C-alpha cells in the first residue's frame, strides 16, 4: 500500500514548516500566472471527458470563473476558525478557494465581524455548568473580557495556540447543529477549517455521484481507538439525513457530548462518536478529502486519477497561488485531478538541483549508515525506480513509492537533511500514466481502526 489511510497525521506534524516552505517554492520558480496566463507545460493535454461516474455536465462558468451547476445551492460550507486567527485567514480564503460557494457559514470561539463577514460563536450554546470551573474555557473567558474592552488582534503566543487547540474540540458538534438549523433543507454540509482549500468544481462533480437521502458521513480517515472518524481539517462531509439524525431526530445527542468533551481529544472524534451512537459509520473518501498541501502530496499511483476535493494546512499565500492556477484552467467547470495538479502546477516547483536543510519526504527504500549524501544520490541514480532521495547525515531514503516537493527542515542535533529529485523519471512516469478519463471515487473502507 502506498500510504496509510491516516496519512494526514504526518501532515499535521509538518504544518509548522508550511509558511517557510512556500517562500522556498517561490524562490525555485515563481508561478507563471500573475498576469492571467495559462500554466503551460509539456504535460498539457486536451480536456478530458469525466462523465463515467455520472458527474454533472458543466459546460460553462460565470464571469467570475465559477462552475455553473444546478445543485450548487444545495451545499452548505462551514468554516471553523479561532478569534486569534480569523482576521488573518478568513479574507484570503473567501477571496480564493471560497469565492464560488453560495452558502458559507463561519464559526469561531468568539462572535465577531471580519471584513463584513459574520462569524458565529460556536461555543455560545454550551451550558454554563460545562464552562464553569473548566480550565478548557479559560481562553474563551479571556477573549470575552477583551471583547468587552474593545477587541484588537495581538501576537499569538505558543501558550495561546495550545489553549485555542484545547478549546477547539467543543466547536464541531455545535457547528453541525447550527448549520443544519440555518439550512435544514440543503442536501450536503461540508465542514472545513480556515486553512483548508476546497476545489469547488471537484466537490460539485463528486456530490452528484452520491445520494443525499442516505445518512452519509465521510472524509479522510483517522482513528481514535477503534472509532473511525473523518479528520476535521481535511473536511467532514455530512448528508442531510446524517445531520438530521443527530440534530433533529435525536436532539439529545449533541448536548450529551458537551459534558464529555473534556475527556476526549478532538472535535472530529466527538462528531464520529455522536454519529456512531446513531448508527452512522464513517466512510473513508481519502484521498479525495485530503490532509496535505499541494507540495506535500505524495503523487503517484494513489494520488493520480482521483479528483482533488480538499487540501489542508495551506498558508494564505499558497491559497492565492492555487486559486490563480485554478483560474488559469481551460476546463474550470470540470473536476481537478491529482494528475492535472501535478502536471500543471507542482512539477514546475520541484527543484532541478539538490537542496540543503530540506526533507522531500521520500518513501520507499531505507538505507541505514549511508556514508554521504553523494552516495545516497548515486544509490537513487542507479535504481531505475527511484524518483527522489533524502539524507539526514546517516540514513538515506530512496523515494520509490511516490514523488513530492517536501518541506524545509533545519538541522537537529547530529542530523542535517538534504534532498534530491530526478525530474526526468517523474516526467517519464507521468507520460505513461496520462489517461485519467475515469476518475476513481470509491470509498476505501477496508482499513480497520484499533
CSV table of C-alpha atoms in Angstrom, one decimal:
chain,number,residue,atom,x,y,z
A,1,UNK,CA,0.0,0.0,0.0
A,2,UNK,CA,1.4,3.4,-1.0
A,3,UNK,CA,0.4,5.3,2.2
A,4,UNK,CA,-1.5,4.7,5.4
A,5,UNK,CA,-5.1,6.0,5.1
A,6,UNK,CA,-4.4,8.2,8.1
A,7,UNK,CA,-1.6,9.9,6.2
A,8,UNK,CA,-2.9,13.3,7.4
A,9,UNK,CA,-1.1,12.8,10.8
A,10,UNK,CA,2.2,13.3,9.2
A,11,UNK,CA,0.9,16.5,7.5
A,12,UNK,CA,-0.1,17.9,11.0
A,13,UNK,CA,3.5,17.4,12.2
A,14,UNK,CA,4.8,19.2,9.1
A,15,UNK,CA,2.3,22.1,9.1
A,16,UNK,CA,4.7,24.4,11.1
A,17,UNK,CA,7.0,24.4,8.1
A,18,UNK,CA,4.4,25.4,5.6
A,19,UNK,CA,5.0,29.2,5.5
A,20,UNK,CA,8.8,28.9,5.2
A,21,UNK,CA,8.4,26.2,2.6
A,22,UNK,CA,6.2,28.4,0.4
A,23,UNK,CA,8.9,31.1,0.3
A,24,UNK,CA,11.3,28.5,-0.9
A,25,UNK,CA,8.8,27.3,-3.6
A,26,UNK,CA,8.5,30.8,-4.9
A,27,UNK,CA,12.3,31.1,-5.0
A,28,UNK,CA,12.7,28.0,-7.0
A,29,UNK,CA,10.4,29.0,-9.8
A,30,UNK,CA,7.6,31.7,-9.5
A,31,UNK,CA,4.2,30.6,-10.8
A,32,UNK,CA,3.5,31.8,-14.3
A,33,UNK,CA,0.0,33.1,-13.8
A,34,UNK,CA,0.5,36.6,-12.3
A,35,UNK,CA,-1.0,38.1,-15.5
A,36,UNK,CA,-3.7,35.6,-16.1
A,37,UNK,CA,-1.8,33.4,-18.5
A,38,UNK,CA,-2.3,29.6,-18.7
A,39,UNK,CA,0.1,27.5,-16.6
A,40,UNK,CA,1.6,25.8,-19.7
A,41,UNK,CA,4.0,22.9,-19.5
A,42,UNK,CA,5.0,20.0,-21.7
A,43,UNK,CA,2.3,18.0,-19.8
A,44,UNK,CA,-0.6,19.9,-21.2
A,45,UNK,CA,-3.3,17.6,-22.6
A,46,UNK,CA,-6.7,18.2,-24.3
A,47,UNK,CA,-9.6,18.5,-21.9
A,48,UNK,CA,-10.7,15.1,-20.6
A,49,UNK,CA,-14.2,13.6,-20.5
A,50,UNK,CA,-15.1,12.9,-16.9
A,51,UNK,CA,-18.6,11.6,-17.2
A,52,UNK,CA,-18.3,7.9,-16.4
A,53,UNK,CA,-19.4,8.3,-12.8
A,54,UNK,CA,-22.5,10.4,-13.6
A,55,UNK,CA,-20.9,13.7,-12.7
A,56,UNK,CA,-22.8,16.9,-13.6
A,57,UNK,CA,-22.5,18.2,-17.1
A,58,UNK,CA,-20.8,21.6,-16.5
A,59,UNK,CA,-20.1,23.3,-19.8
A,60,UNK,CA,-19.8,26.9,-18.7
A,61,UNK,CA,-18.6,29.2,-16.0
A,62,UNK,CA,-19.8,32.5,-14.7
A,63,UNK,CA,-17.9,35.7,-15.4
A,64,UNK,CA,-16.1,35.2,-12.1
A,65,UNK,CA,-14.9,31.8,-13.2
A,66,UNK,CA,-17.3,29.8,-11.1
A,67,UNK,CA,-18.8,26.5,-12.3
A,68,UNK,CA,-22.4,26.6,-13.4
A,69,UNK,CA,-24.2,23.7,-11.6
A,70,UNK,CA,-27.8,23.3,-10.8
A,71,UNK,CA,-27.1,21.8,-7.4
A,72,UNK,CA,-24.6,24.4,-6.1
A,73,UNK,CA,-27.2,26.0,-3.9
A,74,UNK,CA,-27.8,22.6,-2.1
A,75,UNK,CA,-24.4,22.7,-0.5
A,76,UNK,CA,-23.5,24.4,2.8
A,77,UNK,CA,-19.9,25.1,3.6
A,78,UNK,CA,-18.9,25.8,7.2
A,79,UNK,CA,-15.5,27.2,8.2
A,80,UNK,CA,-14.1,26.7,11.7
A,81,UNK,CA,-11.6,29.2,12.9
A,82,UNK,CA,-10.4,30.9,16.1
A,83,UNK,CA,-10.6,34.5,17.2
A,84,UNK,CA,-6.8,34.7,17.2
A,85,UNK,CA,-6.5,33.8,13.5
A,86,UNK,CA,-9.8,34.9,11.9
A,87,UNK,CA,-8.7,38.2,10.6
A,88,UNK,CA,-5.6,36.7,9.0
A,89,UNK,CA,-7.3,33.8,7.4
A,90,UNK,CA,-10.9,34.5,6.5
A,91,UNK,CA,-10.5,37.3,3.9
A,92,UNK,CA,-8.0,35.3,1.8
A,93,UNK,CA,-9.9,32.1,2.0
A,94,UNK,CA,-13.1,33.9,0.8
A,95,UNK,CA,-11.3,35.6,-2.0
A,96,UNK,CA,-9.7,32.4,-3.3
A,97,UNK,CA,-11.0,28.9,-2.6
A,98,UNK,CA,-14.4,30.0,-1.3
A,99,UNK,CA,-15.1,32.6,-4.0
A,100,UNK,CA,-17.8,30.4,-5.6
A,101,UNK,CA,-19.9,28.6,-3.0
A,102,UNK,CA,-23.2,30.4,-2.3
A,103,UNK,CA,-23.8,29.2,1.3
A,104,UNK,CA,-20.9,29.8,3.6
A,105,UNK,CA,-21.1,29.9,7.4
A,106,UNK,CA,-18.2,30.9,9.7
A,107,UNK,CA,-17.7,29.7,13.3
A,108,UNK,CA,-15.2,30.6,16.0
A,109,UNK,CA,-14.7,30.7,19.7
A,110,UNK,CA,-15.9,34.3,19.7
A,111,UNK,CA,-18.6,36.2,17.8
A,112,UNK,CA,-17.1,38.9,15.6
A,113,UNK,CA,-17.2,40.5,12.2
A,114,UNK,CA,-14.2,40.3,9.8
A,115,UNK,CA,-14.4,42.2,6.6
A,116,UNK,CA,-18.2,42.4,6.8
A,117,UNK,CA,-18.4,38.7,7.4
A,118,UNK,CA,-20.3,37.5,10.4
A,119,UNK,CA,-18.5,34.9,12.5
A,120,UNK,CA,-20.7,32.9,14.8
A,121,UNK,CA,-19.7,31.9,18.4
A,122,UNK,CA,-19.9,28.1,18.1
A,123,UNK,CA,-19.5,27.8,21.9
A,124,UNK,CA,-22.4,30.0,22.9
A,125,UNK,CA,-24.9,27.1,23.1
A,126,UNK,CA,-22.8,25.2,25.6
A,127,UNK,CA,-24.4,25.3,29.0
A,128,UNK,CA,-22.7,27.2,31.8
A,129,UNK,CA,-22.3,24.1,34.0
A,130,UNK,CA,-19.9,22.8,31.4
A,131,UNK,CA,-17.9,26.0,31.2
A,132,UNK,CA,-17.7,27.0,34.9
A,133,UNK,CA,-14.6,25.7,36.6
A,134,UNK,CA,-13.4,24.1,33.4
A,135,UNK,CA,-9.9,25.3,32.5
A,136,UNK,CA,-10.5,24.4,28.9
A,137,UNK,CA,-12.6,27.6,28.7
A,138,UNK,CA,-10.0,29.9,30.3
A,139,UNK,CA,-9.1,31.3,26.9
A,140,UNK,CA,-12.8,31.7,26.0
A,141,UNK,CA,-13.4,33.8,29.1
A,142,UNK,CA,-10.3,35.9,28.5
A,143,UNK,CA,-11.4,36.6,24.9
A,144,UNK,CA,-14.9,37.6,26.1
A,145,UNK,CA,-13.3,40.1,28.6
A,146,UNK,CA,-11.1,41.5,25.9
A,147,UNK,CA,-14.0,41.9,23.6
A,148,UNK,CA,-15.9,43.9,26.2
A,149,UNK,CA,-12.9,46.2,26.5
A,150,UNK,CA,-12.5,46.6,22.7
A,151,UNK,CA,-11.1,43.6,20.7
A,152,UNK,CA,-7.9,44.1,18.7
A,153,UNK,CA,-5.6,41.4,17.3
A,154,UNK,CA,-2.5,40.6,19.3
A,155,UNK,CA,0.5,38.4,18.5
A,156,UNK,CA,-0.4,34.8,19.0
A,157,UNK,CA,1.9,33.1,21.5
A,158,UNK,CA,2.5,29.3,21.8
A,159,UNK,CA,0.5,29.3,25.0
A,160,UNK,CA,-2.5,30.9,23.2
A,161,UNK,CA,-2.2,28.4,20.4
A,162,UNK,CA,-2.2,25.5,22.8
A,163,UNK,CA,-5.2,26.9,24.7
A,164,UNK,CA,-7.1,27.5,21.4
A,165,UNK,CA,-6.4,23.9,20.3
A,166,UNK,CA,-7.8,22.6,23.6
A,167,UNK,CA,-10.9,24.8,23.2
A,168,UNK,CA,-11.4,23.8,19.6
A,169,UNK,CA,-12.9,20.4,20.3
A,170,UNK,CA,-16.0,21.9,21.8
A,171,UNK,CA,-17.0,23.6,18.5
A,172,UNK,CA,-17.5,20.8,15.9
A,173,UNK,CA,-20.8,19.3,17.1
A,174,UNK,CA,-22.4,22.7,17.6
A,175,UNK,CA,-21.3,23.8,14.1
A,176,UNK,CA,-23.1,20.7,12.7
A,177,UNK,CA,-26.2,21.7,14.6
A,178,UNK,CA,-26.2,25.4,13.8
A,179,UNK,CA,-25.6,24.8,10.1
A,180,UNK,CA,-28.4,22.3,9.9
A,181,UNK,CA,-30.9,24.6,11.7
A,182,UNK,CA,-30.0,27.6,9.5
A,183,UNK,CA,-30.2,25.5,6.3
A,184,UNK,CA,-32.4,22.4,7.2
A,185,UNK,CA,-33.4,21.7,3.6
A,186,UNK,CA,-29.9,21.6,2.0
A,187,UNK,CA,-28.6,18.3,0.7
A,188,UNK,CA,-25.0,18.5,1.9
A,189,UNK,CA,-22.9,20.1,4.6
A,190,UNK,CA,-19.1,20.2,4.2
A,191,UNK,CA,-17.3,21.3,7.4
A,192,UNK,CA,-13.7,22.6,6.9
A,193,UNK,CA,-11.1,24.8,8.6
A,194,UNK,CA,-9.7,28.2,7.8
A,195,UNK,CA,-6.6,26.6,6.3
A,196,UNK,CA,-8.5,24.2,4.1
A,197,UNK,CA,-8.5,24.6,0.4
A,198,UNK,CA,-11.7,23.5,-1.4
A,199,UNK,CA,-11.8,22.7,-5.1
A,200,UNK,CA,-15.4,23.6,-5.7
A,201,UNK,CA,-15.7,22.1,-9.2
A,202,UNK,CA,-14.5,18.7,-7.9
A,203,UNK,CA,-16.9,18.8,-4.9
A,204,UNK,CA,-19.9,19.5,-7.1
A,205,UNK,CA,-18.9,16.7,-9.5
A,206,UNK,CA,-18.4,14.2,-6.7
A,207,UNK,CA,-21.6,15.1,-4.9
A,208,UNK,CA,-23.5,14.3,-8.0
A,209,UNK,CA,-22.3,10.7,-7.6
A,210,UNK,CA,-23.7,10.4,-4.0
A,211,UNK,CA,-27.2,10.0,-2.5
A,212,UNK,CA,-28.0,12.8,0.0
A,213,UNK,CA,-31.1,10.9,1.2
A,214,UNK,CA,-28.9,8.3,2.8
A,215,UNK,CA,-27.1,9.0,6.1
A,216,UNK,CA,-23.6,9.6,4.7
A,217,UNK,CA,-20.6,10.6,6.9
A,218,UNK,CA,-17.3,10.7,5.0
A,219,UNK,CA,-13.9,12.3,4.9
A,220,UNK,CA,-10.2,11.4,5.3
A,221,UNK,CA,-9.9,8.5,7.8
A,222,UNK,CA,-8.3,9.0,11.2
A,223,UNK,CA,-8.6,6.7,14.2
A,224,UNK,CA,-9.5,7.3,17.8
A,225,UNK,CA,-9.0,3.9,19.3
A,226,UNK,CA,-11.4,1.6,17.4
A,227,UNK,CA,-13.5,4.5,16.3
A,228,UNK,CA,-13.3,5.7,12.6
A,229,UNK,CA,-13.5,9.4,12.2
A,230,UNK,CA,-13.3,12.0,9.4
A,231,UNK,CA,-10.3,14.3,10.0
A,232,UNK,CA,-11.8,17.8,10.6
A,233,UNK,CA,-9.2,19.9,8.9
A,234,UNK,CA,-9.3,17.8,5.8
A,235,UNK,CA,-13.1,18.1,5.7
A,236,UNK,CA,-16.1,16.4,7.1
A,237,UNK,CA,-19.0,15.8,4.7
A,238,UNK,CA,-22.5,15.0,6.0
A,239,UNK,CA,-25.6,14.4,4.0
A,240,UNK,CA,-28.8,16.0,5.1
A,241,UNK,CA,-30.1,12.8,6.6
A,242,UNK,CA,-26.9,12.3,8.6
A,243,UNK,CA,-27.0,15.8,10.1
A,244,UNK,CA,-30.7,15.5,10.8
A,245,UNK,CA,-30.2,12.2,12.7
A,246,UNK,CA,-28.1,13.8,15.4
A,247,UNK,CA,-29.5,17.4,15.4
A,248,UNK,CA,-33.3,16.9,15.0
A,249,UNK,CA,-34.3,13.2,15.2
A,250,UNK,CA,-32.2,12.6,18.3
A,251,UNK,CA,-31.9,16.1,19.7
A,252,UNK,CA,-30.3,15.0,23.0
A,253,UNK,CA,-27.2,13.6,21.2
A,254,UNK,CA,-25.1,16.8,20.9
A,255,UNK,CA,-25.9,18.2,24.4
A,256,UNK,CA,-25.0,14.9,25.9
A,257,UNK,CA,-21.4,15.2,24.5
A,258,UNK,CA,-20.8,18.7,25.8
A,259,UNK,CA,-20.1,17.3,29.3
A,260,UNK,CA,-17.9,14.5,28.0
A,261,UNK,CA,-15.8,16.6,25.6
A,262,UNK,CA,-13.2,17.4,28.3
A,263,UNK,CA,-12.2,13.8,28.4
A,264,UNK,CA,-11.7,13.5,24.7
A,265,UNK,CA,-9.1,14.6,22.3
A,266,UNK,CA,-10.7,16.3,19.5
A,267,UNK,CA,-13.9,17.7,17.9
A,268,UNK,CA,-13.7,15.4,15.0
A,269,UNK,CA,-13.7,12.5,17.4
A,270,UNK,CA,-16.8,13.8,19.1
A,271,UNK,CA,-18.6,14.1,15.7
A,272,UNK,CA,-17.7,10.5,15.0
A,273,UNK,CA,-18.9,9.3,18.4
A,274,UNK,CA,-22.2,11.2,18.1
A,275,UNK,CA,-22.9,9.7,14.7
A,276,UNK,CA,-21.9,6.2,15.7
A,277,UNK,CA,-24.3,6.5,18.6
A,278,UNK,CA,-27.0,6.9,16.0
A,279,UNK,CA,-25.8,4.0,13.8
A,280,UNK,CA,-24.0,6.1,11.3
A,281,UNK,CA,-20.5,4.9,10.4
A,282,UNK,CA,-17.7,6.8,8.7
A,283,UNK,CA,-16.8,6.1,5.1
A,284,UNK,CA,-13.2,6.8,4.0
A,285,UNK,CA,-13.1,9.1,1.0
A,286,UNK,CA,-9.3,9.7,1.1
A,287,UNK,CA,-7.6,10.9,-1.0
A,288,UNK,CA,-10.5,13.0,-2.4
A,289,UNK,CA,-10.7,14.5,1.0
A,290,UNK,CA,-7.0,15.1,1.8
A,291,UNK,CA,-4.8,16.5,4.5
A,292,UNK,CA,-1.8,17.5,2.5
A,293,UNK,CA,-0.7,20.7,0.8
A,294,UNK,CA,0.0,20.6,-2.9
A,295,UNK,CA,3.6,20.4,-2.1
A,296,UNK,CA,3.5,17.5,0.4
A,297,UNK,CA,1.0,15.4,-1.6
A,298,UNK,CA,2.7,12.1,-2.4
A,299,UNK,CA,1.9,12.0,-6.1
A,300,UNK,CA,1.9,8.5,-7.7
A,301,UNK,CA,-0.5,5.6,-8.1
A,302,UNK,CA,-2.7,6.5,-5.2
A,303,UNK,CA,-2.7,10.2,-5.9
A,304,UNK,CA,-3.2,10.5,-9.6
A,305,UNK,CA,-6.6,9.6,-11.2
A,306,UNK,CA,-8.7,10.8,-8.2
A,307,UNK,CA,-10.4,14.2,-8.0
A,308,UNK,CA,-8.8,16.7,-5.6
A,309,UNK,CA,-11.7,17.9,-3.4
A,310,UNK,CA,-9.8,19.4,-0.4
A,311,UNK,CA,-6.3,20.1,0.7
A,312,UNK,CA,-5.2,21.2,4.2
A,313,UNK,CA,-2.6,23.3,6.0
A,314,UNK,CA,-2.2,25.8,3.2
A,315,UNK,CA,-0.8,29.2,4.0
A,316,UNK,CA,-2.7,32.2,2.7
A,317,UNK,CA,0.0,32.7,0.0
A,318,UNK,CA,-0.4,29.1,-1.1
A,319,UNK,CA,-4.2,29.6,-1.3
A,320,UNK,CA,-3.6,32.5,-3.6
A,321,UNK,CA,-1.3,30.6,-5.9
A,322,UNK,CA,-3.6,27.5,-6.2
A,323,UNK,CA,-6.5,29.8,-6.8
A,324,UNK,CA,-4.6,31.6,-9.6
A,325,UNK,CA,-3.8,28.2,-11.1
A,326,UNK,CA,-7.5,27.2,-10.9
A,327,UNK,CA,-8.5,30.4,-12.7
A,328,UNK,CA,-6.0,29.5,-15.5
A,329,UNK,CA,-7.6,26.1,-16.2
A,330,UNK,CA,-9.4,26.0,-19.6
A,331,UNK,CA,-11.7,23.4,-18.0
A,332,UNK,CA,-12.6,25.2,-14.8
A,333,UNK,CA,-16.1,23.6,-14.6
A,334,UNK,CA,-14.6,20.1,-14.5
A,335,UNK,CA,-13.1,18.3,-11.5
A,336,UNK,CA,-9.4,18.8,-10.9
A,337,UNK,CA,-7.4,15.5,-10.8
A,338,UNK,CA,-4.2,14.9,-8.9
A,339,UNK,CA,-2.6,14.3,-12.3
A,340,UNK,CA,-3.5,17.8,-13.5
A,341,UNK,CA,-2.5,19.4,-10.3
A,342,UNK,CA,1.0,17.8,-10.5
A,343,UNK,CA,1.5,18.2,-14.3
A,344,UNK,CA,0.3,21.8,-14.5
A,345,UNK,CA,1.4,23.3,-11.1
A,346,UNK,CA,3.5,21.2,-8.8
A,347,UNK,CA,6.0,19.9,-11.3
A,348,UNK,CA,7.4,23.3,-12.1
A,349,UNK,CA,8.2,23.8,-8.4
A,350,UNK,CA,10.3,20.7,-8.0
A,351,UNK,CA,14.0,21.8,-7.7
A,352,UNK,CA,16.4,21.0,-10.5
A,353,UNK,CA,19.3,20.7,-8.1
A,354,UNK,CA,19.9,19.3,-4.6
A,355,UNK,CA,18.7,21.4,-1.6
A,356,UNK,CA,20.2,21.5,1.9
A,357,UNK,CA,18.0,21.8,5.0
A,358,UNK,CA,15.2,20.2,3.1
A,359,UNK,CA,13.2,17.0,3.6
A,360,UNK,CA,11.4,15.9,0.4
A,361,UNK,CA,9.6,13.2,2.4
A,362,UNK,CA,10.9,10.3,0.4
A,363,UNK,CA,9.2,6.9,0.9
A,364,UNK,CA,10.4,3.6,-0.3
A,365,UNK,CA,13.8,2.0,0.4
A,366,UNK,CA,15.7,2.9,3.6
A,367,UNK,CA,19.5,2.6,3.5
A,368,UNK,CA,21.0,2.9,7.1
A,369,UNK,CA,24.6,4.0,7.6
A,370,UNK,CA,24.9,5.6,4.2
A,371,UNK,CA,28.4,7.3,4.2
A,372,UNK,CA,27.4,10.5,2.4
A,373,UNK,CA,24.8,12.5,0.5
A,374,UNK,CA,26.7,11.8,-2.7
A,375,UNK,CA,26.5,8.1,-2.0
A,376,UNK,CA,22.8,8.5,-1.4
A,377,UNK,CA,22.4,10.3,-4.7
A,378,UNK,CA,24.3,7.6,-6.5
A,379,UNK,CA,22.0,4.9,-5.0
A,380,UNK,CA,19.0,6.7,-6.4
A,381,UNK,CA,20.5,7.3,-9.8
A,382,UNK,CA,21.4,3.6,-10.0
A,383,UNK,CA,17.8,2.5,-9.1
A,384,UNK,CA,15.6,2.9,-12.1
A,385,UNK,CA,12.5,3.2,-9.8
A,386,UNK,CA,13.9,6.0,-7.7
A,387,UNK,CA,12.2,9.4,-8.2
A,388,UNK,CA,14.0,11.2,-5.4
A,389,UNK,CA,16.0,10.8,-2.2
A,390,UNK,CA,16.6,12.3,1.2
A,391,UNK,CA,19.6,12.1,3.5
A,392,UNK,CA,19.8,13.1,7.2
A,393,UNK,CA,23.6,12.5,7.7
A,394,UNK,CA,23.4,8.8,8.1
A,395,UNK,CA,20.2,7.4,6.7
A,396,UNK,CA,19.4,7.5,3.0
A,397,UNK,CA,15.8,7.1,1.9
A,398,UNK,CA,15.1,6.3,-1.8
A,399,UNK,CA,11.8,7.6,-3.0
A,400,UNK,CA,10.4,4.7,-5.0
A,401,UNK,CA,6.8,4.9,-4.0
A,402,UNK,CA,5.9,8.5,-4.9
A,403,UNK,CA,7.2,12.0,-5.5
A,404,UNK,CA,6.7,15.4,-3.9
A,405,UNK,CA,8.4,18.6,-3.1
A,406,UNK,CA,8.5,18.4,0.7
A,407,UNK,CA,9.3,20.9,3.4
A,408,UNK,CA,12.2,22.8,4.9
A,409,UNK,CA,13.8,21.0,7.8
A,410,UNK,CA,16.5,22.6,9.9
A,411,UNK,CA,19.3,20.5,11.5
A,412,UNK,CA,18.5,18.6,14.7
A,413,UNK,CA,21.4,17.5,16.9
A,414,UNK,CA,23.6,15.3,14.6
A,415,UNK,CA,21.0,15.3,11.7
A,416,UNK,CA,21.1,17.5,8.7
A,417,UNK,CA,18.7,17.0,5.9
A,418,UNK,CA,19.5,17.1,2.2
A,419,UNK,CA,17.3,16.2,-0.7
A,420,UNK,CA,17.5,15.5,-4.5
A,421,UNK,CA,14.9,14.8,-7.2
A,422,UNK,CA,15.1,13.1,-10.6
A,423,UNK,CA,12.6,15.1,-12.6
A,424,UNK,CA,13.2,13.1,-15.8
A,425,UNK,CA,11.9,9.9,-14.2
A,426,UNK,CA,8.9,11.8,-12.9
A,427,UNK,CA,8.2,13.1,-16.3
A,428,UNK,CA,8.5,9.7,-17.9
A,429,UNK,CA,6.2,8.2,-15.3
A,430,UNK,CA,3.6,10.9,-15.9
A,431,UNK,CA,3.7,10.5,-19.6
A,432,UNK,CA,3.0,6.7,-19.3
A,433,UNK,CA,0.1,7.5,-16.8
A,434,UNK,CA,-1.5,10.3,-18.8
A,435,UNK,CA,-5.0,8.8,-19.1
A,436,UNK,CA,-7.3,9.7,-16.3
A,437,UNK,CA,-10.5,9.6,-18.3
A,438,UNK,CA,-12.3,7.8,-15.5
A,439,UNK,CA,-11.7,9.3,-12.1
A,440,UNK,CA,-11.6,7.0,-9.0
A,441,UNK,CA,-14.1,7.8,-6.3
A,442,UNK,CA,-14.9,4.6,-4.5
A,443,UNK,CA,-14.8,4.6,-0.7
A,444,UNK,CA,-11.8,2.9,0.9
A,445,UNK,CA,-13.5,1.2,3.9
A,446,UNK,CA,-11.3,-1.9,4.3
A,447,UNK,CA,-9.0,-0.2,6.9
A,448,UNK,CA,-9.7,-1.2,10.5
A,449,UNK,CA,-9.1,1.0,13.4
A,450,UNK,CA,-7.9,-0.3,16.8
